[in-house]
Coordinates of C-alpha atoms in Angstrom, one line a residue:
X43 CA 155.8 168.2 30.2
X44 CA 155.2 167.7 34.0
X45 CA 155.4 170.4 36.0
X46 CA 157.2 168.3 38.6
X47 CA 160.3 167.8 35.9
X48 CA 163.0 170.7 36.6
X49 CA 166.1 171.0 34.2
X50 CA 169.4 171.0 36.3
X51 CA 172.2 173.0 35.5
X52 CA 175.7 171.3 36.0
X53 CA 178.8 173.1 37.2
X54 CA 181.1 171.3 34.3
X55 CA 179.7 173.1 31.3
X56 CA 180.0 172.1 27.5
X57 CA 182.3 174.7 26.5
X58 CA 184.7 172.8 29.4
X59 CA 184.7 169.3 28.7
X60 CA 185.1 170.6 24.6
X61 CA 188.4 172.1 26.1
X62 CA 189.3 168.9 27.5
X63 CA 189.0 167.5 24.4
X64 CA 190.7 169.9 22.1
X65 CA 187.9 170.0 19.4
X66 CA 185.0 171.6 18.7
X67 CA 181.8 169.2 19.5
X68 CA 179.4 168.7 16.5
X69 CA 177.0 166.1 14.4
X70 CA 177.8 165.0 11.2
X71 CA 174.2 163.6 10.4
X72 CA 175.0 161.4 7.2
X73 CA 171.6 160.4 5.0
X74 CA 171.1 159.1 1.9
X75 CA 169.5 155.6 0.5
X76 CA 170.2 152.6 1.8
X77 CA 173.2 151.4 0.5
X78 CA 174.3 155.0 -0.6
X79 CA 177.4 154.0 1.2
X80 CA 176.5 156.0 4.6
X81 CA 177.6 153.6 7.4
X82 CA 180.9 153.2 5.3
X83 CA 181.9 156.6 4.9
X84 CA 181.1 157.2 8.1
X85 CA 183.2 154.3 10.0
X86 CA 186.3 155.3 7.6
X87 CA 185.6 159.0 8.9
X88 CA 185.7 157.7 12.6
X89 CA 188.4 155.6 12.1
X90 CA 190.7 158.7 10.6
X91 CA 189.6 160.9 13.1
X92 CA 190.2 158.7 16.2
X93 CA 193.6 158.6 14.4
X94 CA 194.1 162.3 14.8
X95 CA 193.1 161.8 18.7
X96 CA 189.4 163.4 18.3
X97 CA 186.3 161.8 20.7
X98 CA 183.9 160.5 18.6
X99 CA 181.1 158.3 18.5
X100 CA 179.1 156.5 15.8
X101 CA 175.1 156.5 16.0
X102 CA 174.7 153.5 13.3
X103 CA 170.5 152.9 11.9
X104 CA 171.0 149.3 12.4
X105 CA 172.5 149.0 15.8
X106 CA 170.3 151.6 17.6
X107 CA 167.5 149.8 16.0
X108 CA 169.1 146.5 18.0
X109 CA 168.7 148.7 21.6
X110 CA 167.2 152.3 21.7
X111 CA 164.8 151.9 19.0
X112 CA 164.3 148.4 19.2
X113 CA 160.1 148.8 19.7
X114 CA 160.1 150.9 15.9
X115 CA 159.0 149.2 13.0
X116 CA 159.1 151.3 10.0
X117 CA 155.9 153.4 9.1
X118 CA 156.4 157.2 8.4
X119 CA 155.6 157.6 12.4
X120 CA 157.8 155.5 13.6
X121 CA 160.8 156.8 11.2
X122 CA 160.1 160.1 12.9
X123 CA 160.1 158.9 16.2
X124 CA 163.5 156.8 15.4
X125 CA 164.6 159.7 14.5
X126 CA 163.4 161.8 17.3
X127 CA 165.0 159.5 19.9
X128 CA 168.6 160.0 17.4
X129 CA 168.5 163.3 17.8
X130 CA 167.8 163.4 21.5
X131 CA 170.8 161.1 22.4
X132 CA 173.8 162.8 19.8
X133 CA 172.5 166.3 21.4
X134 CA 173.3 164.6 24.9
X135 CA 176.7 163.6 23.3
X136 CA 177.4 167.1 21.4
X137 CA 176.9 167.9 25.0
X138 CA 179.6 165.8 26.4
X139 CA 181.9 167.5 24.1
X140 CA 182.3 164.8 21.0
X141 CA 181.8 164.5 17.6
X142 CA 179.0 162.7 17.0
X143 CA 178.7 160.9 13.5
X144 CA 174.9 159.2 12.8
X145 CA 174.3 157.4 9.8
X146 CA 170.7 157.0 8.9
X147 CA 168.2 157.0 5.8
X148 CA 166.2 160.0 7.6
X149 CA 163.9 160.4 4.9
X150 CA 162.3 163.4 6.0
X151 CA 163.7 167.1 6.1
X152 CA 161.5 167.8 8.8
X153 CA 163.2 165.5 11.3
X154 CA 166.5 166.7 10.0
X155 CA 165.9 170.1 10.7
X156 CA 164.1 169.5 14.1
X157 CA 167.5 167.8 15.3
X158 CA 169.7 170.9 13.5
X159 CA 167.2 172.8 15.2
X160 CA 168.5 170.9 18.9
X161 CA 171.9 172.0 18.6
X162 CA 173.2 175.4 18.5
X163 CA 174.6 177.0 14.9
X164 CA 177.6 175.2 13.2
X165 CA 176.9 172.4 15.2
X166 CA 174.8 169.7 13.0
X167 CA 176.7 169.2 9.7
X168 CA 174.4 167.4 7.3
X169 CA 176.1 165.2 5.0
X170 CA 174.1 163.9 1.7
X171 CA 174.9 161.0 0.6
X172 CA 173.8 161.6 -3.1
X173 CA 174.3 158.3 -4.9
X174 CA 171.8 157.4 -7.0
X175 CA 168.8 155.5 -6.0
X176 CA 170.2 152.8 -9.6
X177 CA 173.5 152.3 -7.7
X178 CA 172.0 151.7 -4.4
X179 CA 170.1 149.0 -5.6
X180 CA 172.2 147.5 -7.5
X181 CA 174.7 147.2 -4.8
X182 CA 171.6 145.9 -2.7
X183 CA 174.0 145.1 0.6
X184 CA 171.5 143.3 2.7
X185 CA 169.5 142.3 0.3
X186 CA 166.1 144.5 1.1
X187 CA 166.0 146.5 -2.6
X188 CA 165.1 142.6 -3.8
X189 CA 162.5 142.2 -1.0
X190 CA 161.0 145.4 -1.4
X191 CA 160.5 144.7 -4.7
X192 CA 158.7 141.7 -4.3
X193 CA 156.5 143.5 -2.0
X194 CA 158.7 141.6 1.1
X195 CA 159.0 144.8 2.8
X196 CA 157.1 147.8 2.9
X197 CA 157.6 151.3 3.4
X198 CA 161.1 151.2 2.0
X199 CA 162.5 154.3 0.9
X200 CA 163.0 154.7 -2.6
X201 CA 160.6 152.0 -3.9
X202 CA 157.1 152.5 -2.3
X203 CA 158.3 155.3 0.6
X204 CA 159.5 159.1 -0.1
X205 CA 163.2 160.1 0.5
X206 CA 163.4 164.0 0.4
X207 CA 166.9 165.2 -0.6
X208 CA 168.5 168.4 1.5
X209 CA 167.7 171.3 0.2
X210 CA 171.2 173.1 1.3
X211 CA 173.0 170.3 3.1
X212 CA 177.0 171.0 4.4
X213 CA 178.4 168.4 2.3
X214 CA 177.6 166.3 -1.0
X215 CA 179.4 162.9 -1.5
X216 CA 178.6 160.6 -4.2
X217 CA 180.3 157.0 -3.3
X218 CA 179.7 156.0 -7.0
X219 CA 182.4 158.9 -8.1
X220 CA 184.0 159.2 -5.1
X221 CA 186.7 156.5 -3.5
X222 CA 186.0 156.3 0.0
X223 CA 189.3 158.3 1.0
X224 CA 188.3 160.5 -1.2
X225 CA 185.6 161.6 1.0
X226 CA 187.1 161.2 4.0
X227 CA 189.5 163.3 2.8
X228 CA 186.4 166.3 2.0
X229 CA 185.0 166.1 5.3
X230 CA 188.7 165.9 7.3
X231 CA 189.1 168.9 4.8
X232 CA 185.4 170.7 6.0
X233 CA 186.1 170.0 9.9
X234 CA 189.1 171.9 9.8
X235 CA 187.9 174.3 7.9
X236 CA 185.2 175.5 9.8
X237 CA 188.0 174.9 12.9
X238 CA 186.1 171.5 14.5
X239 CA 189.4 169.9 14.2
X240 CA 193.2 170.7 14.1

């Protein structure tokens, strides 16, 4: 880093604008397979916790990828780097005091752990999406299981690129048991649990 760069210390602190806010700030870092039903959960989850008054925001794969990380294509480095520039922005926003929800493949443990790692303890919540890789691509959303097959796409988790599970992750939901307010309902449940939420 340049020697030129100094980090500034603000007089509104985290532990201030959480108070404002009346919740604990965290990440709920959702990751599974495409089509494991991540983005889904993860809007319903918003949606019931802006109910309950709680400051959220949703990091979504797809839309950064329309803005942020626009210039990634999809090899292993530029996954990480995707990643990376994720983990960078929801510690800004953990910062700010919100609950940050991100939805992403993140096939690599590594990159999960170096954003747990960003964020002080209790603070990244990572939430396995464990539906099997069958289900997935049968429900095939967008289409890309089919093209990936074809050898359409490449690096594509699950078919010709390596997804590694959590090895102790927060939660485990599986949307092919699991209604969806079903596991809303478990993470509502966790949050005030470990006293994030009311």
């Amino acid at each position: 880093m340049d020697n030129n760069i100094v980090w500034h210390n603000y007089a509104t602190t985290k532990a201030q604008r959480s108070e404002q806010k009346k919740h604990k700030p965290a990440i709920l870092w959702f990751t599974g397979f495409s089509g494991s039903g991540k983005s889904t959960v993860a809007n319903a989850l918003e949606a019931a916790l802006n109910q309950q008054g709680a400051h959220t925001y949703l990091l979504d794969g797809d839309n950064v990828r329309h803005g942020l990380c626009k210039d990634l294509g999809f090899s292993d480095a530029d996954r990480v780097e995707n990643i990376r520039r994720v983990g960078e922005t929801a510690k800004l926003m953990v910062d700010a005091g919100l609950l940050v929800l991100t939805a992403f493949i993140s096939p690599f443990k590594a990159e999960r752990d170096m954003v747990r790692e960003l964020v002080e303890g209790g603070e990244f919540i990572e939430v396995f999406i464990d539906t099997p890789l069958e289900v997935c691509e049968s429900r095939d959303p967008k289409g890309l299981y089919k093209k990936a097959r074809a050898g359409e796409i490449k690096h594509f988790t699950g078919i010709d690129s390596t997804y590694q599970p959590p090895v102790n992750p927060e939660i485990i939901l599986d949307t092919s048991k699991n209604t969806l307010d079903q596991s809303v309902t478990q993470l509502i449940t966790y949050l005030k649990q470990k006293h994030i939420i009311g």
